[in-house]
Structures are given as structure tokens and as C-alpha cells.
One Martini backbone bead per residue (centre of mass of N, CA, C, O) as a GRO file, in nm:
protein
  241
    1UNK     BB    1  -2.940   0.703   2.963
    2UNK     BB    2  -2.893   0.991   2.869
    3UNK     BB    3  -2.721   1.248   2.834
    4UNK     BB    4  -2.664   1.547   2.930
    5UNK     BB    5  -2.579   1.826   2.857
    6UNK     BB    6  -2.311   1.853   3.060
    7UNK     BB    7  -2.239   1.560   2.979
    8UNK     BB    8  -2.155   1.677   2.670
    9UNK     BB    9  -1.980   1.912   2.732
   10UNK     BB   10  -1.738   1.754   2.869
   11UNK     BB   11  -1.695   1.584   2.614
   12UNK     BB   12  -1.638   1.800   2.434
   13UNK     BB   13  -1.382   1.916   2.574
   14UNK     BB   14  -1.232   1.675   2.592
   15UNK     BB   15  -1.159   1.617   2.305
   16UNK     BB   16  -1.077   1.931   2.252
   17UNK     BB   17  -0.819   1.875   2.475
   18UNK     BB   18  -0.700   1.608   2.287
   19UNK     BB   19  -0.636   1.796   2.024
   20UNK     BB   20  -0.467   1.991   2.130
   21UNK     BB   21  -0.247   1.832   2.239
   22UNK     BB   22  -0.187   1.646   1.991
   23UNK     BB   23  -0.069   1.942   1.861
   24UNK     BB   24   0.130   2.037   2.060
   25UNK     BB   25   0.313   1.799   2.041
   26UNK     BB   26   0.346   1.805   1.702
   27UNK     BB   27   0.478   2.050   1.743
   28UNK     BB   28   0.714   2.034   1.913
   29UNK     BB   29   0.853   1.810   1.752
   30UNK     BB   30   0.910   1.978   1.540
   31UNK     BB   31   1.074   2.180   1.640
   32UNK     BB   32   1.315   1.998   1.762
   33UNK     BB   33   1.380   1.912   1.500
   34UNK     BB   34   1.477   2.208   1.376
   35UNK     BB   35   1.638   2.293   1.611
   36UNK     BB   36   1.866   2.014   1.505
   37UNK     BB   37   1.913   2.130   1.202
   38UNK     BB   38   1.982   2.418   1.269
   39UNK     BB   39   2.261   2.351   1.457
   40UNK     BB   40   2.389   2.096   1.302
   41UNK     BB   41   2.372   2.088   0.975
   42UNK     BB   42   2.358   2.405   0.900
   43UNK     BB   43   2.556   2.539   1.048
   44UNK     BB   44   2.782   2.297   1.000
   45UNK     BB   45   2.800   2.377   0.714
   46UNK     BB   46   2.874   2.707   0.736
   47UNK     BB   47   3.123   2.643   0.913
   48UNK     BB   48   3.278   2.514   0.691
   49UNK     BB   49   3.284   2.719   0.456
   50UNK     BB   50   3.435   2.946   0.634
   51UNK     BB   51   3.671   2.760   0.668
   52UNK     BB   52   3.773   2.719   0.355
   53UNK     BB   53   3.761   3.019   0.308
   54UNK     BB   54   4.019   3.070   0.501
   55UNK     BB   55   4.174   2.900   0.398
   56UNK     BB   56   4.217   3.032   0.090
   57UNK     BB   57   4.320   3.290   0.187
   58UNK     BB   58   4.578   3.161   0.291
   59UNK     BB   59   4.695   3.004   0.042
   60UNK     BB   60   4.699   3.310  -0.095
   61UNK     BB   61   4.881   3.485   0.136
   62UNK     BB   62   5.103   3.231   0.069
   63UNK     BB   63   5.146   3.109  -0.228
   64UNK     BB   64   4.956   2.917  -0.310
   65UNK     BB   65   4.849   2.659  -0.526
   66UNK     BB   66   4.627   2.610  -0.748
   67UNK     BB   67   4.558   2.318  -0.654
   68UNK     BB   68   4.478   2.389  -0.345
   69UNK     BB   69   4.268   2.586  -0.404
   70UNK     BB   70   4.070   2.377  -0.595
   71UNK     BB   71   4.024   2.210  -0.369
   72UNK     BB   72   3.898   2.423  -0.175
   73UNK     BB   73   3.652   2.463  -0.375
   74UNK     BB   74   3.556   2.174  -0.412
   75UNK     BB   75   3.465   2.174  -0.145
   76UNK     BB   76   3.305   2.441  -0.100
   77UNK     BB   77   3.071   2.339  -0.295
   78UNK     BB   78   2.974   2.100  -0.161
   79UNK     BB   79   2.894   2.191   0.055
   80UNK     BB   80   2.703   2.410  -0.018
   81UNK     BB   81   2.493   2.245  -0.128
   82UNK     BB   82   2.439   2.046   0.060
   83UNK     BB   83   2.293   2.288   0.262
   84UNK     BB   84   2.107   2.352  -0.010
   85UNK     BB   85   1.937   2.093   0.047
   86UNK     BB   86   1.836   2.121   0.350
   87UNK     BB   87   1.702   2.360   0.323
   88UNK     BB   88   1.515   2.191   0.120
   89UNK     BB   89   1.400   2.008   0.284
   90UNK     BB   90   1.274   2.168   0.513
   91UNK     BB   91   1.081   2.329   0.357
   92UNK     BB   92   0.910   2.072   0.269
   93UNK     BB   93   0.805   2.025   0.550
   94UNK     BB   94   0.689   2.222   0.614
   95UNK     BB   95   0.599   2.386   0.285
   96UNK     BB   96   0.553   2.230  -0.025
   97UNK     BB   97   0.629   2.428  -0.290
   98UNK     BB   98   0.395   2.256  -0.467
   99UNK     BB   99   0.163   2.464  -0.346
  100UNK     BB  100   0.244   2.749  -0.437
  101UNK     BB  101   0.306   2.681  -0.754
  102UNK     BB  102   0.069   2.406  -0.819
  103UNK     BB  103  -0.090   2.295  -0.608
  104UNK     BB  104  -0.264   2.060  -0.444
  105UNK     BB  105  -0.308   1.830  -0.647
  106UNK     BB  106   0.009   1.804  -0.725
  107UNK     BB  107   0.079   1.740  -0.440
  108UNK     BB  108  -0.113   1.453  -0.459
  109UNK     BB  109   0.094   1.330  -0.634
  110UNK     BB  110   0.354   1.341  -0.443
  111UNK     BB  111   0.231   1.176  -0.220
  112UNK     BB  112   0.159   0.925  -0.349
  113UNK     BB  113   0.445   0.831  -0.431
  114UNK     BB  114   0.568   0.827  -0.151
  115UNK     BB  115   0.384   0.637  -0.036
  116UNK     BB  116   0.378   0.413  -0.251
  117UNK     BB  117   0.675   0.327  -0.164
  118UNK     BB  118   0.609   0.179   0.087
  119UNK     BB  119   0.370   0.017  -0.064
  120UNK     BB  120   0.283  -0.312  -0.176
  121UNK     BB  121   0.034  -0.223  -0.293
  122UNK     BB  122  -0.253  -0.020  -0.419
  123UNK     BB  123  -0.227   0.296  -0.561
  124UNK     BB  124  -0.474   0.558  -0.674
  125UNK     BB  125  -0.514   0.863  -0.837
  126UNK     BB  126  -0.823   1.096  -0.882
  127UNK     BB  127  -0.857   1.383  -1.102
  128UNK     BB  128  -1.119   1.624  -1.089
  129UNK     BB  129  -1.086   1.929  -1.174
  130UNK     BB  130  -1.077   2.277  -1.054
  131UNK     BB  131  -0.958   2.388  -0.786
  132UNK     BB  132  -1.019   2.594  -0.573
  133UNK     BB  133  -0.964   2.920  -0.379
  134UNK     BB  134  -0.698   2.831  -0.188
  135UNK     BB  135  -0.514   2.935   0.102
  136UNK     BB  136  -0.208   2.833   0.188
  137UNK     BB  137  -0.329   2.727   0.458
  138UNK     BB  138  -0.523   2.536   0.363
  139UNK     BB  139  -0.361   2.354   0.199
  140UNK     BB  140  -0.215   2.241   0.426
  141UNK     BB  141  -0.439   2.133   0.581
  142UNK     BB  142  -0.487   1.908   0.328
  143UNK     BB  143  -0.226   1.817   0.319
  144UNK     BB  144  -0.210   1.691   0.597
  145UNK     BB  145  -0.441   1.503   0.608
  146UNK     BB  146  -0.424   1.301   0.417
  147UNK     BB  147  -0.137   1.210   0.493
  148UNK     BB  148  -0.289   1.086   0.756
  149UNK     BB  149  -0.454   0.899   0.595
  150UNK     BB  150  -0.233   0.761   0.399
  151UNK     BB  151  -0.074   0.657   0.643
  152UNK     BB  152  -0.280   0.478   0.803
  153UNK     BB  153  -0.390   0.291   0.529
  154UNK     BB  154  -0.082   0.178   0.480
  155UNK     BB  155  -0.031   0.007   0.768
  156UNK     BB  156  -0.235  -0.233   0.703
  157UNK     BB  157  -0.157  -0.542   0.663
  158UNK     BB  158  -0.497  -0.555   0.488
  159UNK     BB  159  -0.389  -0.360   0.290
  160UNK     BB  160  -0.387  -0.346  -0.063
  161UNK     BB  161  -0.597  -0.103  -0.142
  162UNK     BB  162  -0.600   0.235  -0.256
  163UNK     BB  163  -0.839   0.510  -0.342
  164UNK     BB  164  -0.854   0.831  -0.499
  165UNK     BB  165  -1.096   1.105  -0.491
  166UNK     BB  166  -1.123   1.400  -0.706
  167UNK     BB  167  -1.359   1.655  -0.656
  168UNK     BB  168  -1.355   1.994  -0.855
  169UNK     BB  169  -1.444   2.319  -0.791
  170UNK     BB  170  -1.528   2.652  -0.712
  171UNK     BB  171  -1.682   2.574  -0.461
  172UNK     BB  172  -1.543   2.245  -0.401
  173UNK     BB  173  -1.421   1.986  -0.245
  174UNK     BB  174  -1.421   1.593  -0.304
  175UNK     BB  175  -1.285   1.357  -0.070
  176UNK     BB  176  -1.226   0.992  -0.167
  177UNK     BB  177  -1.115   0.651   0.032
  178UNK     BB  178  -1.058   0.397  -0.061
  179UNK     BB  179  -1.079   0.056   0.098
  180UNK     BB  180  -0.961  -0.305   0.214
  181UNK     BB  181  -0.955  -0.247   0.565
  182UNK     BB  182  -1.157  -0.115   0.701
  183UNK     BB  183  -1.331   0.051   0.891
  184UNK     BB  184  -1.163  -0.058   1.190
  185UNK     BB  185  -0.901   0.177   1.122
  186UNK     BB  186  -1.088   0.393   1.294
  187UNK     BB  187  -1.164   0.277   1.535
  188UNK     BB  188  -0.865   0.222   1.586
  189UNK     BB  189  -0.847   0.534   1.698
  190UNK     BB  190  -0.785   0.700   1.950
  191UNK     BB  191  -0.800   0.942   2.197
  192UNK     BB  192  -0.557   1.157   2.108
  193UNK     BB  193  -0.482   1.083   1.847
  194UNK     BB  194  -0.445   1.170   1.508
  195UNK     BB  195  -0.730   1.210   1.467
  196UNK     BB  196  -0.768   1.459   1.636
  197UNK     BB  197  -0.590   1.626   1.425
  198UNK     BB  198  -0.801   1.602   1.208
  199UNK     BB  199  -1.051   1.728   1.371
  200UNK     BB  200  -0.918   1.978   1.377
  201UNK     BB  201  -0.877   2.077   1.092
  202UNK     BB  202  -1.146   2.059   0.996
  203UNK     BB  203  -1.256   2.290   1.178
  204UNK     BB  204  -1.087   2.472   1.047
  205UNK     BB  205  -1.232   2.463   0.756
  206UNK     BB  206  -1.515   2.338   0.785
  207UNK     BB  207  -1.506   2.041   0.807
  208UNK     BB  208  -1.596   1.683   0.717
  209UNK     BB  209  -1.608   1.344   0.807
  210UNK     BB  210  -1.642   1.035   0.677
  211UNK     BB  211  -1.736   0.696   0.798
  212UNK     BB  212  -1.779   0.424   0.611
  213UNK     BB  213  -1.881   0.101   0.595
  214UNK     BB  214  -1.839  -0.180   0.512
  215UNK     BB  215  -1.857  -0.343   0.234
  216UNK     BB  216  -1.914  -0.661   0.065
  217UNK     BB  217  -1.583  -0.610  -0.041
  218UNK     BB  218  -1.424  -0.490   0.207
  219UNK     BB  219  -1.474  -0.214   0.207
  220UNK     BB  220  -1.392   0.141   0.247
  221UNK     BB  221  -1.471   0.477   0.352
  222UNK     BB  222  -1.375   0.811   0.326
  223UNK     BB  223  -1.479   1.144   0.359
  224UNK     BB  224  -1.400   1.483   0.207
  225UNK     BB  225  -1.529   1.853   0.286
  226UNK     BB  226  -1.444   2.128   0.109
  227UNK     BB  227  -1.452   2.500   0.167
  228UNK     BB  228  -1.355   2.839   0.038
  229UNK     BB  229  -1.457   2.928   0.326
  230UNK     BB  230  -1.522   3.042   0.636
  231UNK     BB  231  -1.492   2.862   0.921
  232UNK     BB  232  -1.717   2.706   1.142
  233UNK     BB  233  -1.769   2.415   1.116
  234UNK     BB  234  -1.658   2.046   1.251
  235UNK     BB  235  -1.594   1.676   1.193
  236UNK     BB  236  -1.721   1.370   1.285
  237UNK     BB  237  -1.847   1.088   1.139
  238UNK     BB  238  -2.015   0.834   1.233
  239UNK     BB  239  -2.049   0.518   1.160
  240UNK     BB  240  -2.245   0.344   0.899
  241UNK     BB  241  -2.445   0.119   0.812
   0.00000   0.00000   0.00000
């Protein structure tokens, strides 16, 4: 017997309530990483400045030597820098610079480089076309899902190849990440985990997902379209035979 109306709705909530958690986890786990980030690394960074400082001045006002100076700004110099290397880490963490200066298309290229550090097989991304007119808020959504999608794809021990496919015009962008893992990798995301997190960001887009069944040589496709405007809905396209 099919669902009812009722126990759609039902289910319909449950999801979005399963997507809300999961989001608001990953929301709070940034939080306390960059209050530990900003309390410990940039403050203590601050205050030992602070304090160099001060030892330099104390030094100046009691006839310290040339040598004895040069080595407390030689301190004061490395200090401040390892700082402002920190805040630029941090800063990129929350939104990568490279999406307000140079766009998507030049992120996912830091991202490809970035993941396929870590992954064995073979990573490739192909970009054709000027990226749509996204606002940062969306650029970062999209980069956030992809980030999500191909950190997915290549944890799997099965994954030897990735490739990405951008395909861009002025009036939407349609990414495809072809892979040799299998559709299976995406059957196998609960809800509530990472997934709920991707269909909730499509749904901000007003974008879709969908997920190819594996072809005959064991490959599998996700496919992403969004469009430069007012997202009205979105969401999971089930897998198709």
C-alpha cells in the first residue's frame, strides 16, 4: 500500500528535521574549532607581541644594546607573522579567498589539487564556459557541496578515478563527477549524515542532485545544476537504473 498523504508529510519533515541537526552540528563543531583557534593560537600570538614588546621598550629605557634589541624584533617579526599566517588560515577555512577574487570555477581548482593530495588514484577536472553571475553566498554553497561530493568520492578504497565536468554559461553552471566507486557510495550515506548537509545547501540553490546508476564499466555519475537565481526548491534525485 502506498503512503498516505499524512505519512508523507510525516517523512518529508523527518528528513528536513534530520538535515536542520546535521547542520547545526557542523555549524556548532566550526564554532568551538575557531573559538579554541581564536582564544589559544591568535590571542596567545597577540600577547606574546604584547610582550616583546614590552621587554624592547624596557630594554630602550635602560640602555639596552643594539644586539639585545635586534634579537627581541627579530622575536617580534616571527611572532607577528606566524599570527597573520594563522589568521589567514583561519580565514580561509571559513571562506577561501580565491572565490571572491577569482571565482568558482579557479576554487575548484584549488579544491581538486588540495583533495587529490591525499587520494591514490586519479583526480581531473575539466572546466569549460564563464561561470553564471553567483553571489558569494552561493559560490561558497557550491563549494561547500562539491568539497562535500568529492571528499565522499575519493575515501573510498574502491574510488581509483575521479573526473569533473564544469560546464558553464551565463545562465547556469551543470557539474558532473564521474567515478569508478560505484553508485553504491552514495546508497551508503545514512540519513543524517553528510548527505542530509549536501540536500539541504541544493535546496538553498534551488538546485538537484542526482545520482546515475553504475554504468557497464563500473563507473557511477552525480550530476549538479544550479542557476544564478532565487532558489525555490531542491533536493535528491534517486538513483536510476
Amino acid at each position: 500500500m502506498p503512503p498516505s498523504p499524512l505519512e508523507m508529510e510525516k517523512n518529508s519533515a523527518a528528513v528536513l528535521l534530520q538535515a536542520l541537526s546535521c547542520l547545526l552540528k557542523e555549524e556548532d563543531a566550526q564554532r568551538v574549532d575557531l573559538a579554541h583557534l581564536l582564544h589559544k593560537d591568535m590571542a596567545g600570538g597577540l600577547v606574546a607581541c604584547a610582550s616583546l614588546g614590552e621587554m624592547m621598550r624596557h630594554e630602550l629605557a635602560n640602555g639596552g644594546d643594539a644586539a639585545s634589541v635586534t634579537r627581541l624584533l627579530g622575536s617580534l617579526d616571527a611572532t607577528l607573522r606566524q599570527t597573520l599566517q594563522l589568521v589567514r588560515d583561519m580565514t580561509e577555512k571559513q571562506f577561501p579567498p580565491v572565490l571572491k577574487a577569482f571565482g568558482l570555477h579557479v576554487a575548484l581548482q584549488q579544491l581538486v589539487r588540495n583533495v587529490g593530495e591525499n587520494f591514490a588514484g586519479s583526480l581531473v577536472l575539466h572546466i569549460n564556459g564563464d561561470e553564471p553571475p553567483f553571489d558569494l553566498a552561493s559560490r561558497l554553497n557550491l563549494f561547500r557541496i562539491m568539497q562535500a561530493l568529492l571528499t565522499h568520492c575519493v575515501r573510498f578504497a574502491n574510488t581509483s578515478w575521479v573526473e569533473v565536468t564544469c560546464l558553464a554559461s551565463a545562465e547556469k553552471l551543470e557539474i558532473t563527477i564521474d567515478h569508478d566507486g560505484g553508485d553504491s557510495i552514495w546508497k551508503e550515506m545514512v540519513p543524517g549524515s553528510e548527505m542530509a548537509v549536501i540536500e539541504a545547501r541544493c535546496a538553498l540553490l534551488g538546485s538537484r542532485i542526482e545520482v546515475m546508476a553504475a554504468g557497464p564499466a563500473g563507473s557511477s555519475r552525480i550530476s549538479l545544476m544550479a542557476l544564478p537565481s532565487t532558489p525555490q526548491s531542491g533536493g535528491m534525485t534517486p538513483s536510476r537504473d
